[in-house]
Coordinates of C-alpha atoms in Angstrom, one line a residue:
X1191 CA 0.0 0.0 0.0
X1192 CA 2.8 2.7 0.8
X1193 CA 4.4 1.6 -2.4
X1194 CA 1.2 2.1 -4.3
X1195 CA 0.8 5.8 -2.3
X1196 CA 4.4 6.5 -3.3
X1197 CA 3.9 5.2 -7.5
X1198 CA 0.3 7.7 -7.5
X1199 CA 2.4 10.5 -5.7
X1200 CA 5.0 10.6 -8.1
X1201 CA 2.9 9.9 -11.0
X1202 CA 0.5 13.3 -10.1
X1203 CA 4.0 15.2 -9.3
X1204 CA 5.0 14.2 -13.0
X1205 CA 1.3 15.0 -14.3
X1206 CA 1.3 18.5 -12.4
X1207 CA 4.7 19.2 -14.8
X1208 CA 3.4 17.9 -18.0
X1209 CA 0.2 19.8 -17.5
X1210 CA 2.3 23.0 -16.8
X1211 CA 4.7 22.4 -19.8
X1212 CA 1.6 21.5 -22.3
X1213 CA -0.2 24.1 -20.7
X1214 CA 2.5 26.7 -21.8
X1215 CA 3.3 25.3 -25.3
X1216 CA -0.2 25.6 -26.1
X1217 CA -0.8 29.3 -25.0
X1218 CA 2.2 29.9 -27.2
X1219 CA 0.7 28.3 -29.7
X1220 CA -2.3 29.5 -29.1
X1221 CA -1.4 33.1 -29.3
X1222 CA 0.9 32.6 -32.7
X1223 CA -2.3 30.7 -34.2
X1224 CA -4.9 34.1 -33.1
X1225 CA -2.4 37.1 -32.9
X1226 CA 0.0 36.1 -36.1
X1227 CA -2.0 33.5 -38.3
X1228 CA 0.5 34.2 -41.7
X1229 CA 3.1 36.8 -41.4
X1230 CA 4.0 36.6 -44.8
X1231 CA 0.2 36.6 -46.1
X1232 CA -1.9 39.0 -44.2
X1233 CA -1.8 42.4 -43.2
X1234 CA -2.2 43.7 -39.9
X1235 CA -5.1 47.1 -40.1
X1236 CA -5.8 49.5 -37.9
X1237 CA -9.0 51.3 -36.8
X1238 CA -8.0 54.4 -38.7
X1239 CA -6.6 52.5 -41.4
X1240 CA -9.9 50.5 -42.3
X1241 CA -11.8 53.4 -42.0
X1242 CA -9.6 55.4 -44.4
X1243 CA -9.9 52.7 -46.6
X1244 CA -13.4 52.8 -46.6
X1245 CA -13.5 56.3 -46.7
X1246 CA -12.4 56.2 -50.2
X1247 CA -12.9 52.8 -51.9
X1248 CA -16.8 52.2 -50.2
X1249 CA -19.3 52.4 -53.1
X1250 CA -21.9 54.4 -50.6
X1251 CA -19.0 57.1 -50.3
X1252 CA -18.5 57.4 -54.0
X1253 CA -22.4 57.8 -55.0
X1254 CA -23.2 60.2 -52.5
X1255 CA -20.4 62.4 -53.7
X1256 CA -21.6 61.8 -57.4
X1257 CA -24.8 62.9 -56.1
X1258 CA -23.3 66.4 -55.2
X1259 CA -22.0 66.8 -58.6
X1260 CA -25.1 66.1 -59.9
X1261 CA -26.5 68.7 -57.8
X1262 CA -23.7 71.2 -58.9
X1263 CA -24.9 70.3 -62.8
X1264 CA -28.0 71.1 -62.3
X1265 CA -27.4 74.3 -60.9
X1266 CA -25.5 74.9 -64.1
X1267 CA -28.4 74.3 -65.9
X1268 CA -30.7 76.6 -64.3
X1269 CA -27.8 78.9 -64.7
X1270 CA -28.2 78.4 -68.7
X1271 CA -31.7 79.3 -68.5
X1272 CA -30.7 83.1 -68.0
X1273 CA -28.1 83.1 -70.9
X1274 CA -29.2 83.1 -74.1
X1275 CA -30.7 80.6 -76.5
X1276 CA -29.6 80.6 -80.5
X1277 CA -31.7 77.5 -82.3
X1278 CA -31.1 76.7 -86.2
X1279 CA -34.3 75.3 -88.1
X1280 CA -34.9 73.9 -91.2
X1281 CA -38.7 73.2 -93.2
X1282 CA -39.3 71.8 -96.8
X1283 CA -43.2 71.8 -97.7
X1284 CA -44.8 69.9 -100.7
X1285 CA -47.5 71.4 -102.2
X1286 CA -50.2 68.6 -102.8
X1287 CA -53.3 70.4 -103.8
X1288 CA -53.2 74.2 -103.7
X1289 CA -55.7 76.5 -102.3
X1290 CA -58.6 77.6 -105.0
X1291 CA -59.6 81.4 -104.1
X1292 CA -62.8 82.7 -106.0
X1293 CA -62.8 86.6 -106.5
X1294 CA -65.7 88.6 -108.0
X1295 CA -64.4 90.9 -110.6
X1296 CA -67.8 92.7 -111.0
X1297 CA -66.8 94.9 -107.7
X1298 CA -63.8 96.0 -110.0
X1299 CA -65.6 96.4 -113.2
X1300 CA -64.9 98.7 -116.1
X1301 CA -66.4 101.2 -117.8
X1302 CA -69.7 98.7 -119.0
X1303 CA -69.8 97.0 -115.4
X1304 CA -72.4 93.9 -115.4
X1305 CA -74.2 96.2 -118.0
X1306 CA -72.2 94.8 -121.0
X1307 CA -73.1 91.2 -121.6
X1308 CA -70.2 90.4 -122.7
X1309 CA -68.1 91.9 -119.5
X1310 CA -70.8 90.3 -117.0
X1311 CA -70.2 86.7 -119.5
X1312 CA -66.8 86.7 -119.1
X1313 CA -66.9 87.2 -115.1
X1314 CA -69.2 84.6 -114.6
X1315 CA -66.5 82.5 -116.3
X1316 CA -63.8 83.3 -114.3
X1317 CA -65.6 83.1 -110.9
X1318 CA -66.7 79.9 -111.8
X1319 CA -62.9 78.5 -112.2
X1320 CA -61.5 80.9 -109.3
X1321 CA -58.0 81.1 -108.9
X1322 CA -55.3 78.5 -107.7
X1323 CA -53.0 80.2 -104.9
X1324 CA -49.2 78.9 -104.0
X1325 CA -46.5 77.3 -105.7
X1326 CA -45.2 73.8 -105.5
X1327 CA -42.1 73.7 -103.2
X1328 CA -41.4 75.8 -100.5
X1329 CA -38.2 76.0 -98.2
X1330 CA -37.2 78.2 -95.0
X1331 CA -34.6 78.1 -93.0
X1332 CA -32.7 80.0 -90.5
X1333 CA -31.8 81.3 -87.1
X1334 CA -34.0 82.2 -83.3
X1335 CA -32.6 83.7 -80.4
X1336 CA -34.5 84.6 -77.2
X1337 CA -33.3 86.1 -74.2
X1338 CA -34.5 86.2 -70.8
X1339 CA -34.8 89.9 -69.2
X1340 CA -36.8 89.8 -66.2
X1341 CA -37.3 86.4 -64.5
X1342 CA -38.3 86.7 -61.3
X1343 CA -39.0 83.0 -60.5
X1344 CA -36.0 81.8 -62.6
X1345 CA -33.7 84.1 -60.2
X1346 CA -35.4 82.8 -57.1
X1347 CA -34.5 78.9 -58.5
X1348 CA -30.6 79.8 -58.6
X1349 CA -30.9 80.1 -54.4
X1350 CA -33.3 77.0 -54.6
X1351 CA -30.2 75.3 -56.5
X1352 CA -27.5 76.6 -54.2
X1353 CA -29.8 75.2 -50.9
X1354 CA -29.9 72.0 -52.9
X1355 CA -26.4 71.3 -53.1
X1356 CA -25.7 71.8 -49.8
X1357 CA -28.4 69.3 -49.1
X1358 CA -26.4 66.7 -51.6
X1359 CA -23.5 67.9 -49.3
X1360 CA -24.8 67.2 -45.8
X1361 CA -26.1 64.0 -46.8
X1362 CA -22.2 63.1 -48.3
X1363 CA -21.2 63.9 -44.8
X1364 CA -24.4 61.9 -43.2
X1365 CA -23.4 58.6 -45.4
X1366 CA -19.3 58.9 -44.3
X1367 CA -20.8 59.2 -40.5
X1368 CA -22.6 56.1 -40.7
X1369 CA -19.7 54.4 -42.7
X1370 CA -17.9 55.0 -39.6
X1371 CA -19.8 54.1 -36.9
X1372 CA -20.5 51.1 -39.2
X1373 CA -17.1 50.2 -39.9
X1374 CA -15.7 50.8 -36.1
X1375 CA -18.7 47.9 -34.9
X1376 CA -17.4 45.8 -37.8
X1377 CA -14.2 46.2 -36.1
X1378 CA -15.1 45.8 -33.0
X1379 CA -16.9 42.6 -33.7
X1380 CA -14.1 41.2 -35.5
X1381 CA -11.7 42.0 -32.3
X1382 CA -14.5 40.2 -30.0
X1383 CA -14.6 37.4 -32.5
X1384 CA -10.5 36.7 -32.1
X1385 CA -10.7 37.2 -28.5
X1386 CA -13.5 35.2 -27.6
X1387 CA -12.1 32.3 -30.1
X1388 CA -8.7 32.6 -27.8
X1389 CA -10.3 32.1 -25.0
X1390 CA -12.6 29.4 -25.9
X1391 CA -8.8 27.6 -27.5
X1392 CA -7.4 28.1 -24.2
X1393 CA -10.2 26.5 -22.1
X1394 CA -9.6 23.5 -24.7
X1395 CA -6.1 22.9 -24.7
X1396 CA -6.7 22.9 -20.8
X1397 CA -10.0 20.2 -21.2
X1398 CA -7.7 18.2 -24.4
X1399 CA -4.7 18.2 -21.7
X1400 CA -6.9 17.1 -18.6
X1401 CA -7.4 14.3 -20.9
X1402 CA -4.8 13.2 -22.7
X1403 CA -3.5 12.7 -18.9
X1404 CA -5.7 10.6 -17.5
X1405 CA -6.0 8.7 -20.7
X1406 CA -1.8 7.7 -20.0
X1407 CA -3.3 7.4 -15.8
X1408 CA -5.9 5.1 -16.9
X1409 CA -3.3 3.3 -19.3
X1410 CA -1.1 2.6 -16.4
X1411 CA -4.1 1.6 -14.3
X1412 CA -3.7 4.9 -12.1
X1413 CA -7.1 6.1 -13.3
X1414 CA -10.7 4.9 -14.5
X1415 CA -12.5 4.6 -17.1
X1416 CA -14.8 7.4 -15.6
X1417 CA -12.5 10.1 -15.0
X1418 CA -11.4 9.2 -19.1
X1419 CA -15.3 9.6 -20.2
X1420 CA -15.7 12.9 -18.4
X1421 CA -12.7 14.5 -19.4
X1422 CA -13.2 13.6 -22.6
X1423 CA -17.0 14.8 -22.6
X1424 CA -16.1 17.6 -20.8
X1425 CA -13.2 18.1 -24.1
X1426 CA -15.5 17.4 -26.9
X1427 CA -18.5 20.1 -25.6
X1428 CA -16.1 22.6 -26.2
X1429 CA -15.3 22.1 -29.8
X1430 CA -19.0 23.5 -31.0
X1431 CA -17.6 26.4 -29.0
X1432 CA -14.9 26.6 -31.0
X1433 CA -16.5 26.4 -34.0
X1434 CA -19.0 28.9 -33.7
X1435 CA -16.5 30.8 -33.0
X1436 CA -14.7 30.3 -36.2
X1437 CA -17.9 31.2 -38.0
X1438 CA -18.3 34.5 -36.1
X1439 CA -14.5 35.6 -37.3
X1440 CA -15.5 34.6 -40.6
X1441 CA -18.5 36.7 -40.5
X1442 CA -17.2 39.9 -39.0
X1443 CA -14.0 39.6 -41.7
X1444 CA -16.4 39.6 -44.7
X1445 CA -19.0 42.1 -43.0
X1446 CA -15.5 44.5 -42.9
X1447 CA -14.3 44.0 -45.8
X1448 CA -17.7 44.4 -47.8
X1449 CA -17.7 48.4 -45.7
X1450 CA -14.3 49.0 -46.8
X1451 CA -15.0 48.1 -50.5
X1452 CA -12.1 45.3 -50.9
X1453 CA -12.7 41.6 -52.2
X1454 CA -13.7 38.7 -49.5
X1455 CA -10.0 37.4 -51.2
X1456 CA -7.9 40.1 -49.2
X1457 CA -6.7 38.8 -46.7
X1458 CA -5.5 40.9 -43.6
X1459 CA -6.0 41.0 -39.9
X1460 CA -7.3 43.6 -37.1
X1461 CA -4.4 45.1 -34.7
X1462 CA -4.5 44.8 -31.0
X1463 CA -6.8 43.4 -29.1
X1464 CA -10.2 44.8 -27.0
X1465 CA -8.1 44.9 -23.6
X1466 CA -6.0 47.4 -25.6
X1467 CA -9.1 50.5 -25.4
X1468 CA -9.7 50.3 -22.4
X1469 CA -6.4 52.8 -20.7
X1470 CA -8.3 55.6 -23.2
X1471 CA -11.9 54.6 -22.4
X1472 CA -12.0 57.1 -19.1
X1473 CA -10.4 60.1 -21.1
X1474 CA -13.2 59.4 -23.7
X1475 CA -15.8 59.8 -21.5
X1476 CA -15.0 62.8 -19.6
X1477 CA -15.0 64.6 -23.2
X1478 CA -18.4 64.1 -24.2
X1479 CA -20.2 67.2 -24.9
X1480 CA -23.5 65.7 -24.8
X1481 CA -25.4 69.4 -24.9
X1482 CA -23.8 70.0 -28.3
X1483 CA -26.4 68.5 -31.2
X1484 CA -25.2 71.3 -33.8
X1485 CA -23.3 68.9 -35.7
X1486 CA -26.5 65.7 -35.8
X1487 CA -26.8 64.8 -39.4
X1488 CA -30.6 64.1 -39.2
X1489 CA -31.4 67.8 -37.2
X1490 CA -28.6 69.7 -40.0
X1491 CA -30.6 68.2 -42.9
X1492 CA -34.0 69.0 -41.4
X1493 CA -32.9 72.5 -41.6
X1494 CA -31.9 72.3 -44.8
X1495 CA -35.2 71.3 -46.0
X1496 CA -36.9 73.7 -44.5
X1497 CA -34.9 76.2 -46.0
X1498 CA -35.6 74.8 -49.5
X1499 CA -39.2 75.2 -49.0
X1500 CA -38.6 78.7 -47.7
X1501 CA -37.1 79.1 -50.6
X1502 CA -39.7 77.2 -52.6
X1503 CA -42.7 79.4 -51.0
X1504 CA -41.0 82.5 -52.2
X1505 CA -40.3 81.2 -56.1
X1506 CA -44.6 79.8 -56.3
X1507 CA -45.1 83.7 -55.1
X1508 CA -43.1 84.9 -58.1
X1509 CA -44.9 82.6 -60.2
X1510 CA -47.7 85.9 -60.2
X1511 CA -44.9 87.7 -61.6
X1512 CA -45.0 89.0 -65.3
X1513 CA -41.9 88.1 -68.0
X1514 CA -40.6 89.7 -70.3
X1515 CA -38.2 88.6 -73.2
X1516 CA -36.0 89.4 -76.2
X1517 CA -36.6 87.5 -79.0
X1518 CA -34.8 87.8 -82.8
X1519 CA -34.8 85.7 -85.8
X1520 CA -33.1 85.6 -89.4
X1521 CA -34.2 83.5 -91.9
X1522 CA -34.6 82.2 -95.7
X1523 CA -37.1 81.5 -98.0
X1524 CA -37.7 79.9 -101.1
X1525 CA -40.7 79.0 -102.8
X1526 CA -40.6 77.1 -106.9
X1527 CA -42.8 75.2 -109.0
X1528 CA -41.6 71.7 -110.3
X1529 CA -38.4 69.8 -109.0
X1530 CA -37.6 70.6 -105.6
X1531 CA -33.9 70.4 -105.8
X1532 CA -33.9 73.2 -108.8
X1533 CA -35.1 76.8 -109.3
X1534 CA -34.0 78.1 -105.8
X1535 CA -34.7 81.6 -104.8
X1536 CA -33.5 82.5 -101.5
X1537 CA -35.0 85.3 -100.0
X1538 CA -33.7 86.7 -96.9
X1539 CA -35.9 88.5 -93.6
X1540 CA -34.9 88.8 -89.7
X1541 CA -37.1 90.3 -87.1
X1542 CA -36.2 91.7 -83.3
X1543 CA -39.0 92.2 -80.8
X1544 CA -40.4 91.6 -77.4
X1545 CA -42.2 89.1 -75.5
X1546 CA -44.2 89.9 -72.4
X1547 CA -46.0 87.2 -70.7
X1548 CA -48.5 88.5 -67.7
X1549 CA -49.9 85.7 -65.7
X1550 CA -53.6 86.0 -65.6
X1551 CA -55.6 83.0 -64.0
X1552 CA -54.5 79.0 -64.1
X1553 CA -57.6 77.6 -62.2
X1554 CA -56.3 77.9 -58.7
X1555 CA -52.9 76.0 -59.2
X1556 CA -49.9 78.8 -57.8
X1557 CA -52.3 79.5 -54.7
X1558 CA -53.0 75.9 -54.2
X1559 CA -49.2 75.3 -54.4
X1560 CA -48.7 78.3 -52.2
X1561 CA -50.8 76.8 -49.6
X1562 CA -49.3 73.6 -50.1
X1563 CA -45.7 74.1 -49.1
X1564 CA -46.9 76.4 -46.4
X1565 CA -48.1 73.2 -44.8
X1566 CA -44.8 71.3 -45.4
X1567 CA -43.2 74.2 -43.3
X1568 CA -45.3 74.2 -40.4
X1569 CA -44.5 70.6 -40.4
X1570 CA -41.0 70.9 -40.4
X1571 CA -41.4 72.8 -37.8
X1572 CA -43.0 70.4 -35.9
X1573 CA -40.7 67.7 -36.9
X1574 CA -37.7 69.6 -36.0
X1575 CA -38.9 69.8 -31.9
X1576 CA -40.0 66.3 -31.9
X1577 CA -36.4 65.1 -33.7
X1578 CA -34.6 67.4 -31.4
X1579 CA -36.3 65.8 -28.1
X1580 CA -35.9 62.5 -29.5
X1581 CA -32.0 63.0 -30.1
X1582 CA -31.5 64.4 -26.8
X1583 CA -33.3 61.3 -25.2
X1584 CA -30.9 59.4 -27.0
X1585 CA -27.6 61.3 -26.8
X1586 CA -28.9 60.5 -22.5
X1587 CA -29.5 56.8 -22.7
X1588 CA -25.9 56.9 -24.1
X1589 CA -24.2 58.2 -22.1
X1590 CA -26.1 56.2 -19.2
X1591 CA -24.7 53.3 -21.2
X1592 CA -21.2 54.2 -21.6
X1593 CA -20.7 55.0 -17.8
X1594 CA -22.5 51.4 -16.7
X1595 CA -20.6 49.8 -19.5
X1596 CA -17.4 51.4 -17.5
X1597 CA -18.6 50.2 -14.0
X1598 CA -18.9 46.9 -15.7
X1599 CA -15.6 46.6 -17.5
X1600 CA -14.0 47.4 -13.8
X1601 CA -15.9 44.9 -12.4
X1602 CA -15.1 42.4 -15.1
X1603 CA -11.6 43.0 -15.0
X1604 CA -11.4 42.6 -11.0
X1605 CA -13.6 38.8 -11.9
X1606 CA -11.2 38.2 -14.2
X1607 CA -7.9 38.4 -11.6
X1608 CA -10.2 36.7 -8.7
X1609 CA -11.2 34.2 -11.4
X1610 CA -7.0 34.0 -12.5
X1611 CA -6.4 33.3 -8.6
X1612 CA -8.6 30.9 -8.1
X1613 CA -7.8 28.4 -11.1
X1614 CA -4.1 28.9 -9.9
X1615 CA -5.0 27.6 -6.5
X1616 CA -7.2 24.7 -7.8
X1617 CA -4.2 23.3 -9.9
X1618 CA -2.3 23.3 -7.1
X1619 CA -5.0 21.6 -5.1
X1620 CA -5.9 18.9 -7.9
X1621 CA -2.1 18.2 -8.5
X1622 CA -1.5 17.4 -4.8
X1623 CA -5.1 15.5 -4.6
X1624 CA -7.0 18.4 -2.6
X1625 CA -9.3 18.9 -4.9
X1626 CA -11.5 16.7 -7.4
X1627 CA -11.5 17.2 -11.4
X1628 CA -14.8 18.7 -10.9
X1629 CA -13.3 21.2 -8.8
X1630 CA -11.0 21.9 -11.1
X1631 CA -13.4 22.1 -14.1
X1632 CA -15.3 25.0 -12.4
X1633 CA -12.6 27.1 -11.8
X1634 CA -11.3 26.7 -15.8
X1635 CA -15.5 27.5 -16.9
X1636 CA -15.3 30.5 -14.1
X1637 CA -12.3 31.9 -15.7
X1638 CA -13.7 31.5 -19.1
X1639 CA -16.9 33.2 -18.2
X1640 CA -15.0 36.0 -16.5
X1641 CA -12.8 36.7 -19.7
X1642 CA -15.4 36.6 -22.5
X1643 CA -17.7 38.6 -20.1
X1644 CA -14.8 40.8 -19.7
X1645 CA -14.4 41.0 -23.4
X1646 CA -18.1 41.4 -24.2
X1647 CA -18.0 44.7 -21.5
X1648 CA -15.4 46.4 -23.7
X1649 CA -17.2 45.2 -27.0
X1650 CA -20.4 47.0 -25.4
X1651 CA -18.4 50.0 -24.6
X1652 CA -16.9 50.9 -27.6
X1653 CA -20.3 50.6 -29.4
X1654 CA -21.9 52.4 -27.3
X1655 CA -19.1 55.4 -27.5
X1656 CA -19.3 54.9 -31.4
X1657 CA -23.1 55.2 -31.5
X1658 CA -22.7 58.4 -29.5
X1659 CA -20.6 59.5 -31.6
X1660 CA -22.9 59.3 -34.7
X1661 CA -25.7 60.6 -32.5
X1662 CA -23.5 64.1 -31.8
X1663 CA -22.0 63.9 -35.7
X1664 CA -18.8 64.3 -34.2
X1665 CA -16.5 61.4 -36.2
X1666 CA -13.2 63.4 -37.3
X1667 CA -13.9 62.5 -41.1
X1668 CA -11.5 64.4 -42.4
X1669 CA -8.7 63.3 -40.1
X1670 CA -9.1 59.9 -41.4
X1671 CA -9.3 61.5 -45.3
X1672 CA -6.9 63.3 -45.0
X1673 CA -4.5 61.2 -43.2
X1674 CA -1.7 60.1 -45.2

């Protein structure tokens, strides 16, 4: 028996090392496999440079700014409107049966009048037959200019275009906002992802090890065929784990890559880890000016649609206003009988003159119009207060959020050492016989829970701090533009 007690010491002694060794080559290994999958083959990114990338390859990027220059063209356009206009035109007309025009000589008589018979014979003859008007061909070409002199409502439209740009602009700066808050939770998730996925490899190569030593106990009869079962239970519930987890790193890789604009074939890897935000996280949050909504996307481009229909209002109440025009022309004519491609006689004539248009009555359709965007005023107005209470409410909740999402990532960090402590001391206990397997087990799922609760608190804050920062429009886009 004192042999036997002796042979199991010794044996645990030798487990406790190779448990320790293993332990340690497979945290190396572990961290090479997460932190450096393929030196030669991926590229490390950070933040700033995946959201300068996406800055200027993302397709949303690239059509809002083509939407300004379609804004700028058709401010160019109503521009043209006030210069003038020069047209060439070109007519041929065939004459297919010409216009018979009866005249009654009689009223011009001579010296007999109707009194002659022969004078009132021969006028009966030709009123009879009447006379055929027009010649066969006839041709005109030639030149119109018109200019615009006073234009009320065409004047007003050039501020209506300049209001509408800087709509087209505002909303180029609302889609880059959201590309960043979208792109910093893509990289976020992706950092959660790799950390959770090292965490859940670590609490395997602990279960794998736990078994692969009592599987050479239970070969040299120092173990049963229990303890080999529920290690190797406890071993094999872990791999879904770690599967899932794969799938979630594949996700948030192709989620980031599809914001940044690249292929799902580049292949490249976040920098750092969560743990690394959170020395800045306090600074970050002592910053916020929550008061300040000047710079919200949503309440900017409310204004600017108000403006526009300001601005709209004022160009349907010059719609009552009268127009007046220059107008020219110079043109050819010809006119022939026979073939049309002979017997040309060009005739040149040209005209200058004035056109004034006074707008009378429509049936009701400028003061209906006037009334109309009246209406869409007073509701912006109304819109405005209830966005600007509903931002506010939410610019509160978070920032309630980011300082509980603090108090939690203290907490979870002080779990996390306790949780450190304690699997330390339950080794030491299991490899001298103190404690059971099952004791041991619940101190590895304890520190497991602790770290990916630890690393979902820090996940949580960061959103929440990005989301904030989309609410208050304060993202530094050109920082990350203009970054070299």
């Amino acid at each position: 028996m004192n042999f036997k007690h002796i042979a199991s010491a010794v044996l645990s002694l030798g487990m406790a090392f190779n448990i320790a060794w293993a332990q340690e080559d497979a945290d190396r290994g572990t961290l090479l496999q997460i932190s450096d999958p393929k030196p030669p083959l991926y590229q490390v990114l950070t933040l700033d440079e995946c959201l300068r990338i996406a800055l200027s390859e993302s397709p949303t990027v690239k059509i809002a700014d083509m939407e300004v220059q379609r804004m700028d063209y058709s401010k160019r356009d109503v521009i043209g409107q006030l210069l003038p206009t020069i047209d060439f035109g070109a007519t041929y007309n065939r004459m297919v049966a010409k216009q018979v025009m009866y005249m009654n000589l009689g009223a011009f008589g001579g010296a007999g009048g109707d009194d002659a018979e022969g004078g009132q014979a021969a006028s009966e003859t030709k009123k009879d037959e009447g006379i055929k008007m027009g010649l066969d061909n006839s041709y005109s070409m030639g030149f119109t200019a018109s200019l615009p002199l006073i234009a009320p409502q065409l004047w007003k439209s050039l501020q209506l275009s300049d209001s509408q740009i800087l709509l087209a602009v505002e909303t180029a700066r609302q889609s880059r906002q959201n590309l960043v808050d979208q792109v910093k939770s893509a990289y976020y998730a992706y950092l959660l992802a790799l950390d959770s996925r090292k965490v859940i490899q670590e609490s395997y190569d602990m279960a794998r090890l736990t078994y692969e030593t009592y599987s050479k106990q239970y070969a040299l009869g120092a173990a049963s065929d229990y303890d080999v079962l529920r290690t190797s239970v406890a071993m094999k519930n872990i791999e879904p784990q770690l599967q899932e987890a794969d799938i979630a790193i594949k996700r948030a890789n192709l989620q980031l890559l599809i914001l940044m604009g690249l292929d799902s074939e580049f292949l490249y890897q976040p920098a750092g880890q969560l743990s690394d935000y959170e020395a800045t996280m306090y600074a970050n949050a002592l910053a916020v000016d929550k008061k300040n909504l000047s710079n919200n996307a949503d309440l900017r481009l409310l204004d600017i649609n108000t403006d526009i229909l300001q601005k709209s209002l004022a160009m349907n109440k010059l719609a009552f206003s009268p127009t007046l025009a220059f107008t020219a022309n110079y043109n050819w004519t010809s006119m022939s009988n026979g073939s049309p491609f002979r017997n040309f006689r060009w005739n040149p004539y040209s005209t200058v003159g004035l056109t004034l248009s006074v707008p009378i009555f429509q049936g009701g359709r400028r003061w209906n119009a006037l009334k109309t965007t009246q209406i869409q005023i007073d509701e912006m107005a109304w819109q405005k207060t209830n966005l600007e209470r509903s931002i506010a409410m939410q610019v509160d909740l978070a920032v309630d959020n980011i300082n509980m999402n603090i108090k939690q990532i203290a907490s979870c960090s002080e779990s996390v050492k306790q949780a450190e402590r304690a699997h330390e001391i339950m080794e030491r206990s299991f490899d001298i016989g103190a404690a059971s397997y099952l004791n041991l087990r619940d101190s590895e799922l304890a520190l497991t829970q602790a770290r990916l609760a630890y690393n979902q608190a820090i996940y949580n804050y960061l959103i929440a701090e990005s989301s904030l920062e989309l609410l208050l429009g304060n993202a530094p886009i050109d920082k990350y533009i203009n970054e070299k």
